[in-house]
Amino acid sequence: MALSEHGCRKEQKAGAREVLERLRQAAISQSADDMSRLYAADAVHEFPFTRPGAPSRLEGRDEIVNWIAAGWNAYPLKYERYRTLAIHDTGDPETIIVEQEAIGTSAATGEFALPNIVVLTVRNGQIARLRDYVNISAAAAAMGRDR
């Protein structure tokens, strides 16, 4: 906690890097409750590169978390950790660009590393917007599919 100008304690909101780490932990533990606490009620989660039949935009915490949780149940992927390749600051102190790999195991194919780039914007300590540039071919291969 920080001190206000009057010497009173005030709670600081989590920044983008801290929220990124919480997001990763929620994905590793597959916790819908933790995921729900991370997203703002009016958050937007986008997939600029997607496959036919998959959404390119999810709006609102409930839609986002329900879609993520359904994916945990439907797909054989289990994230175990993330490898950060780079984190880039932007002109907005609440937005970062993350180059990373999700490392884990697939019931269908064994170990995998899914490269992606995330543009994460945090407002008031919660995710306001997340653009997930996931490698669709790598994700399909990890799930044992052609595409």
JSON list of N, CA, C and O in Angstrom, two decimals, residues 42-79:
[
{"chain": "A", "resi": 42, "resn": "ASP", "atom": "N", "xyz": [-16.86, -5.07, -18.10]},
{"chain": "A", "resi": 42, "resn": "ASP", "atom": "CA", "xyz": [-17.06, -4.71, -19.51]},
{"chain": "A", "resi": 42, "resn": "ASP", "atom": "C", "xyz": [-15.83, -5.00, -20.37]},
{"chain": "A", "resi": 42, "resn": "ASP", "atom": "O", "xyz": [-15.64, -4.41, -21.44]},
{"chain": "A", "resi": 43, "resn": "ALA", "atom": "N", "xyz": [-15.00, -5.92, -19.94]},
{"chain": "A", "resi": 43, "resn": "ALA", "atom": "CA", "xyz": [-13.76, -6.24, -20.66]},
{"chain": "A", "resi": 43, "resn": "ALA", "atom": "C", "xyz": [-14.04, -6.78, -22.05]},
{"chain": "A", "resi": 43, "resn": "ALA", "atom": "O", "xyz": [-15.12, -7.31, -22.34]},
{"chain": "A", "resi": 44, "resn": "VAL", "atom": "N", "xyz": [-13.02, -6.67, -22.90]},
{"chain": "A", "resi": 44, "resn": "VAL", "atom": "CA", "xyz": [-13.06, -7.23, -24.25]},
{"chain": "A", "resi": 44, "resn": "VAL", "atom": "C", "xyz": [-11.82, -8.10, -24.42]},
{"chain": "A", "resi": 44, "resn": "VAL", "atom": "O", "xyz": [-10.71, -7.69, -24.06]},
{"chain": "A", "resi": 45, "resn": "HIS", "atom": "N", "xyz": [-12.02, -9.31, -24.93]},
{"chain": "A", "resi": 45, "resn": "HIS", "atom": "CA", "xyz": [-10.92, -10.24, -25.21]},
{"chain": "A", "resi": 45, "resn": "HIS", "atom": "C", "xyz": [-11.03, -10.58, -26.70]},
{"chain": "A", "resi": 45, "resn": "HIS", "atom": "O", "xyz": [-12.05, -11.10, -27.14]},
{"chain": "A", "resi": 46, "resn": "GLU", "atom": "N", "xyz": [-9.97, -10.27, -27.44]},
{"chain": "A", "resi": 46, "resn": "GLU", "atom": "CA", "xyz": [-10.00, -10.45, -28.89]},
{"chain": "A", "resi": 46, "resn": "GLU", "atom": "C", "xyz": [-8.94, -11.44, -29.35]},
{"chain": "A", "resi": 46, "resn": "GLU", "atom": "O", "xyz": [-7.88, -11.57, -28.74]},
{"chain": "A", "resi": 47, "resn": "PHE", "atom": "N", "xyz": [-9.26, -12.13, -30.44]},
{"chain": "A", "resi": 47, "resn": "PHE", "atom": "CA", "xyz": [-8.36, -13.05, -31.11]},
{"chain": "A", "resi": 47, "resn": "PHE", "atom": "C", "xyz": [-8.25, -12.58, -32.56]},
{"chain": "A", "resi": 47, "resn": "PHE", "atom": "O", "xyz": [-9.05, -13.01, -33.40]},
{"chain": "A", "resi": 48, "resn": "PRO", "atom": "N", "xyz": [-7.30, -11.70, -32.88]},
{"chain": "A", "resi": 48, "resn": "PRO", "atom": "CA", "xyz": [-7.19, -11.20, -34.25]},
{"chain": "A", "resi": 48, "resn": "PRO", "atom": "C", "xyz": [-6.95, -12.29, -35.29]},
{"chain": "A", "resi": 48, "resn": "PRO", "atom": "O", "xyz": [-7.36, -12.15, -36.43]},
{"chain": "A", "resi": 49, "resn": "PHE", "atom": "N", "xyz": [-6.27, -13.38, -34.89]},
{"chain": "A", "resi": 49, "resn": "PHE", "atom": "CA", "xyz": [-6.06, -14.52, -35.79]},
{"chain": "A", "resi": 49, "resn": "PHE", "atom": "C", "xyz": [-6.83, -15.69, -35.19]},
{"chain": "A", "resi": 49, "resn": "PHE", "atom": "O", "xyz": [-6.56, -16.10, -34.07]},
{"chain": "A", "resi": 50, "resn": "THR", "atom": "N", "xyz": [-7.78, -16.21, -35.92]},
{"chain": "A", "resi": 50, "resn": "THR", "atom": "CA", "xyz": [-8.59, -17.30, -35.40]},
{"chain": "A", "resi": 50, "resn": "THR", "atom": "C", "xyz": [-8.92, -18.28, -36.51]},
{"chain": "A", "resi": 50, "resn": "THR", "atom": "O", "xyz": [-8.60, -18.04, -37.67]},
{"chain": "A", "resi": 51, "resn": "ARG", "atom": "N", "xyz": [-9.56, -19.35, -36.15]},
{"chain": "A", "resi": 51, "resn": "ARG", "atom": "CA", "xyz": [-9.96, -20.36, -37.13]},
{"chain": "A", "resi": 51, "resn": "ARG", "atom": "C", "xyz": [-11.47, -20.27, -37.32]},
{"chain": "A", "resi": 51, "resn": "ARG", "atom": "O", "xyz": [-12.18, -19.75, -36.46]},
{"chain": "A", "resi": 52, "resn": "PRO", "atom": "N", "xyz": [-11.99, -20.80, -38.43]},
{"chain": "A", "resi": 52, "resn": "PRO", "atom": "CA", "xyz": [-13.44, -20.79, -38.65]},
{"chain": "A", "resi": 52, "resn": "PRO", "atom": "C", "xyz": [-14.18, -21.46, -37.49]},
{"chain": "A", "resi": 52, "resn": "PRO", "atom": "O", "xyz": [-13.74, -22.49, -36.97]},
{"chain": "A", "resi": 53, "resn": "GLY", "atom": "N", "xyz": [-15.24, -20.85, -37.07]},
{"chain": "A", "resi": 53, "resn": "GLY", "atom": "CA", "xyz": [-16.05, -21.37, -35.98]},
{"chain": "A", "resi": 53, "resn": "GLY", "atom": "C", "xyz": [-15.63, -20.89, -34.60]},
{"chain": "A", "resi": 53, "resn": "GLY", "atom": "O", "xyz": [-16.37, -21.05, -33.64]},
{"chain": "A", "resi": 54, "resn": "ALA", "atom": "N", "xyz": [-14.46, -20.29, -34.48]},
{"chain": "A", "resi": 54, "resn": "ALA", "atom": "CA", "xyz": [-13.99, -19.77, -33.20]},
{"chain": "A", "resi": 54, "resn": "ALA", "atom": "C", "xyz": [-14.28, -18.27, -33.15]},
{"chain": "A", "resi": 54, "resn": "ALA", "atom": "O", "xyz": [-14.22, -17.59, -34.17]},
{"chain": "A", "resi": 55, "resn": "PRO", "atom": "N", "xyz": [-14.58, -17.76, -31.97]},
{"chain": "A", "resi": 55, "resn": "PRO", "atom": "CA", "xyz": [-14.88, -16.32, -31.89]},
{"chain": "A", "resi": 55, "resn": "PRO", "atom": "C", "xyz": [-13.63, -15.48, -32.10]},
{"chain": "A", "resi": 55, "resn": "PRO", "atom": "O", "xyz": [-12.52, -15.90, -31.78]},
{"chain": "A", "resi": 56, "resn": "SER", "atom": "N", "xyz": [-13.81, -14.30, -32.64]},
{"chain": "A", "resi": 56, "resn": "SER", "atom": "CA", "xyz": [-12.70, -13.35, -32.77]},
{"chain": "A", "resi": 56, "resn": "SER", "atom": "C", "xyz": [-12.79, -12.26, -31.71]},
{"chain": "A", "resi": 56, "resn": "SER", "atom": "O", "xyz": [-11.83, -11.53, -31.50]},
{"chain": "A", "resi": 57, "resn": "ARG", "atom": "N", "xyz": [-13.95, -12.18, -31.03]},
{"chain": "A", "resi": 57, "resn": "ARG", "atom": "CA", "xyz": [-14.15, -11.14, -30.01]},
{"chain": "A", "resi": 57, "resn": "ARG", "atom": "C", "xyz": [-15.14, -11.65, -28.96]},
{"chain": "A", "resi": 57, "resn": "ARG", "atom": "O", "xyz": [-16.21, -12.13, -29.30]},
{"chain": "A", "resi": 58, "resn": "LEU", "atom": "N", "xyz": [-14.75, -11.51, -27.71]},
{"chain": "A", "resi": 58, "resn": "LEU", "atom": "CA", "xyz": [-15.63, -11.82, -26.59]},
{"chain": "A", "resi": 58, "resn": "LEU", "atom": "C", "xyz": [-15.83, -10.54, -25.80]},
{"chain": "A", "resi": 58, "resn": "LEU", "atom": "O", "xyz": [-14.86, -9.81, -25.56]},
{"chain": "A", "resi": 59, "resn": "GLU", "atom": "N", "xyz": [-17.06, -10.27, -25.40]},
{"chain": "A", "resi": 59, "resn": "GLU", "atom": "CA", "xyz": [-17.36, -9.02, -24.69]},
{"chain": "A", "resi": 59, "resn": "GLU", "atom": "C", "xyz": [-17.98, -9.31, -23.34]},
{"chain": "A", "resi": 59, "resn": "GLU", "atom": "O", "xyz": [-18.95, -10.06, -23.24]},
{"chain": "A", "resi": 60, "resn": "GLY", "atom": "N", "xyz": [-17.42, -8.70, -22.32]},
{"chain": "A", "resi": 60, "resn": "GLY", "atom": "CA", "xyz": [-17.95, -8.84, -20.97]},
{"chain": "A", "resi": 60, "resn": "GLY", "atom": "C", "xyz": [-17.32, -10.00, -20.22]},
{"chain": "A", "resi": 60, "resn": "GLY", "atom": "O", "xyz": [-16.99, -11.03, -20.79]},
{"chain": "A", "resi": 61, "resn": "ARG", "atom": "N", "xyz": [-17.11, -9.77, -18.92]},
{"chain": "A", "resi": 61, "resn": "ARG", "atom": "CA", "xyz": [-16.46, -10.76, -18.06]},
{"chain": "A", "resi": 61, "resn": "ARG", "atom": "C", "xyz": [-17.10, -12.13, -18.16]},
{"chain": "A", "resi": 61, "resn": "ARG", "atom": "O", "xyz": [-16.41, -13.14, -18.31]},
{"chain": "A", "resi": 62, "resn": "ASP", "atom": "N", "xyz": [-18.43, -12.20, -18.07]},
{"chain": "A", "resi": 62, "resn": "ASP", "atom": "CA", "xyz": [-19.11, -13.50, -18.05]},
{"chain": "A", "resi": 62, "resn": "ASP", "atom": "C", "xyz": [-18.87, -14.28, -19.34]},
{"chain": "A", "resi": 62, "resn": "ASP", "atom": "O", "xyz": [-18.56, -15.47, -19.31]},
{"chain": "A", "resi": 63, "resn": "GLU", "atom": "N", "xyz": [-19.00, -13.61, -20.48]},
{"chain": "A", "resi": 63, "resn": "GLU", "atom": "CA", "xyz": [-18.78, -14.30, -21.76]},
{"chain": "A", "resi": 63, "resn": "GLU", "atom": "C", "xyz": [-17.34, -14.78, -21.88]},
{"chain": "A", "resi": 63, "resn": "GLU", "atom": "O", "xyz": [-17.07, -15.90, -22.30]},
{"chain": "A", "resi": 64, "resn": "ILE", "atom": "N", "xyz": [-16.39, -13.94, -21.47]},
{"chain": "A", "resi": 64, "resn": "ILE", "atom": "CA", "xyz": [-14.97, -14.29, -21.56]},
{"chain": "A", "resi": 64, "resn": "ILE", "atom": "C", "xyz": [-14.66, -15.50, -20.67]},
{"chain": "A", "resi": 64, "resn": "ILE", "atom": "O", "xyz": [-14.08, -16.48, -21.12]},
{"chain": "A", "resi": 65, "resn": "VAL", "atom": "N", "xyz": [-15.04, -15.42, -19.40]},
{"chain": "A", "resi": 65, "resn": "VAL", "atom": "CA", "xyz": [-14.70, -16.48, -18.45]},
{"chain": "A", "resi": 65, "resn": "VAL", "atom": "C", "xyz": [-15.42, -17.78, -18.80]},
{"chain": "A", "resi": 65, "resn": "VAL", "atom": "O", "xyz": [-14.83, -18.87, -18.72]},
{"chain": "A", "resi": 66, "resn": "ASN", "atom": "N", "xyz": [-16.66, -17.70, -19.22]},
{"chain": "A", "resi": 66, "resn": "ASN", "atom": "CA", "xyz": [-17.39, -18.91, -19.62]},
{"chain": "A", "resi": 66, "resn": "ASN", "atom": "C", "xyz": [-16.72, -19.58, -20.82]},
{"chain": "A", "resi": 66, "resn": "ASN", "atom": "O", "xyz": [-16.61, -20.80, -20.88]},
{"chain": "A", "resi": 67, "resn": "TRP", "atom": "N", "xyz": [-16.26, -18.79, -21.79]},
{"chain": "A", "resi": 67, "resn": "TRP", "atom": "CA", "xyz": [-15.59, -19.34, -22.96]},
{"chain": "A", "resi": 67, "resn": "TRP", "atom": "C", "xyz": [-14.26, -19.98, -22.57]},
{"chain": "A", "resi": 67, "resn": "TRP", "atom": "O", "xyz": [-13.93, -21.09, -23.01]},
{"chain": "A", "resi": 68, "resn": "ILE", "atom": "N", "xyz": [-13.50, -19.33, -21.72]},
{"chain": "A", "resi": 68, "resn": "ILE", "atom": "CA", "xyz": [-12.21, -19.87, -21.27]},
{"chain": "A", "resi": 68, "resn": "ILE", "atom": "C", "xyz": [-12.43, -21.19, -20.52]},
{"chain": "A", "resi": 68, "resn": "ILE", "atom": "O", "xyz": [-11.76, -22.19, -20.77]},
{"chain": "A", "resi": 69, "resn": "ALA", "atom": "N", "xyz": [-13.37, -21.20, -19.57]},
{"chain": "A", "resi": 69, "resn": "ALA", "atom": "CA", "xyz": [-13.64, -22.41, -18.77]},
{"chain": "A", "resi": 69, "resn": "ALA", "atom": "C", "xyz": [-14.13, -23.55, -19.65]},
{"chain": "A", "resi": 69, "resn": "ALA", "atom": "O", "xyz": [-13.74, -24.71, -19.45]},
{"chain": "A", "resi": 70, "resn": "ALA", "atom": "N", "xyz": [-14.94, -23.25, -20.64]},
{"chain": "A", "resi": 70, "resn": "ALA", "atom": "CA", "xyz": [-15.41, -24.29, -21.57]},
{"chain": "A", "resi": 70, "resn": "ALA", "atom": "C", "xyz": [-14.23, -24.88, -22.34]},
{"chain": "A", "resi": 70, "resn": "ALA", "atom": "O", "xyz": [-14.18, -26.09, -22.58]},
{"chain": "A", "resi": 71, "resn": "GLY", "atom": "N", "xyz": [-13.27, -24.05, -22.70]},
{"chain": "A", "resi": 71, "resn": "GLY", "atom": "CA", "xyz": [-12.08, -24.53, -23.39]},
{"chain": "A", "resi": 71, "resn": "GLY", "atom": "C", "xyz": [-11.25, -25.46, -22.51]},
{"chain": "A", "resi": 71, "resn": "GLY", "atom": "O", "xyz": [-10.70, -26.46, -22.99]},
{"chain": "A", "resi": 72, "resn": "TRP", "atom": "N", "xyz": [-11.15, -25.14, -21.23]},
{"chain": "A", "resi": 72, "resn": "TRP", "atom": "CA", "xyz": [-10.41, -26.02, -20.31]},
{"chain": "A", "resi": 72, "resn": "TRP", "atom": "C", "xyz": [-11.05, -27.40, -20.28]},
{"chain": "A", "resi": 72, "resn": "TRP", "atom": "O", "xyz": [-10.35, -28.41, -20.20]},
{"chain": "A", "resi": 73, "resn": "ASN", "atom": "N", "xyz": [-12.37, -27.46, -20.34]},
{"chain": "A", "resi": 73, "resn": "ASN", "atom": "CA", "xyz": [-13.08, -28.74, -20.29]},
{"chain": "A", "resi": 73, "resn": "ASN", "atom": "C", "xyz": [-13.03, -29.48, -21.62]},
{"chain": "A", "resi": 73, "resn": "ASN", "atom": "O", "xyz": [-13.03, -30.71, -21.65]},
{"chain": "A", "resi": 74, "resn": "ALA", "atom": "N", "xyz": [-12.99, -28.74, -22.73]},
{"chain": "A", "resi": 74, "resn": "ALA", "atom": "CA", "xyz": [-13.10, -29.36, -24.05]},
{"chain": "A", "resi": 74, "resn": "ALA", "atom": "C", "xyz": [-11.77, -29.79, -24.67]},
{"chain": "A", "resi": 74, "resn": "ALA", "atom": "O", "xyz": [-11.74, -30.69, -25.48]},
{"chain": "A", "resi": 75, "resn": "TYR", "atom": "N", "xyz": [-10.68, -29.13, -24.28]},
{"chain": "A", "resi": 75, "resn": "TYR", "atom": "CA", "xyz": [-9.40, -29.38, -24.95]},
{"chain": "A", "resi": 75, "resn": "TYR", "atom": "C", "xyz": [-8.42, -30.06, -24.01]},
{"chain": "A", "resi": 75, "resn": "TYR", "atom": "O", "xyz": [-8.43, -29.82, -22.81]},
{"chain": "A", "resi": 76, "resn": "PRO", "atom": "N", "xyz": [-7.54, -30.87, -24.58]},
{"chain": "A", "resi": 76, "resn": "PRO", "atom": "CA", "xyz": [-6.63, -31.68, -23.76]},
{"chain": "A", "resi": 76, "resn": "PRO", "atom": "C", "xyz": [-5.36, -30.94, -23.31]},
{"chain": "A", "resi": 76, "resn": "PRO", "atom": "O", "xyz": [-4.38, -31.57, -22.96]},
{"chain": "A", "resi": 77, "resn": "LEU", "atom": "N", "xyz": [-5.36, -29.61, -23.33]},
{"chain": "A", "resi": 77, "resn": "LEU", "atom": "CA", "xyz": [-4.15, -28.85, -23.01]},
{"chain": "A", "resi": 77, "resn": "LEU", "atom": "C", "xyz": [-4.11, -28.46, -21.54]},
{"chain": "A", "resi": 77, "resn": "LEU", "atom": "O", "xyz": [-5.10, -27.98, -20.98]},
{"chain": "A", "resi": 78, "resn": "LYS", "atom": "N", "xyz": [-2.95, -28.61, -20.92]},
{"chain": "A", "resi": 78, "resn": "LYS", "atom": "CA", "xyz": [-2.74, -28.19, -19.53]},
{"chain": "A", "resi": 78, "resn": "LYS", "atom": "C", "xyz": [-1.50, -27.32, -19.50]},
{"chain": "A", "resi": 78, "resn": "LYS", "atom": "O", "xyz": [-0.39, -27.79, -19.75]},
{"chain": "A", "resi": 79, "resn": "TYR", "atom": "N", "xyz": [-1.68, -26.01, -19.23]},
{"chain": "A", "resi": 79, "resn": "TYR", "atom": "CA", "xyz": [-0.53, -25.11, -19.13]},
{"chain": "A", "resi": 79, "resn": "TYR", "atom": "C", "xyz": [0.17, -25.36, -17.81]},
{"chain": "A", "resi": 79, "resn": "TYR", "atom": "O", "xyz": [-0.46, -25.48, -16.77]}
]
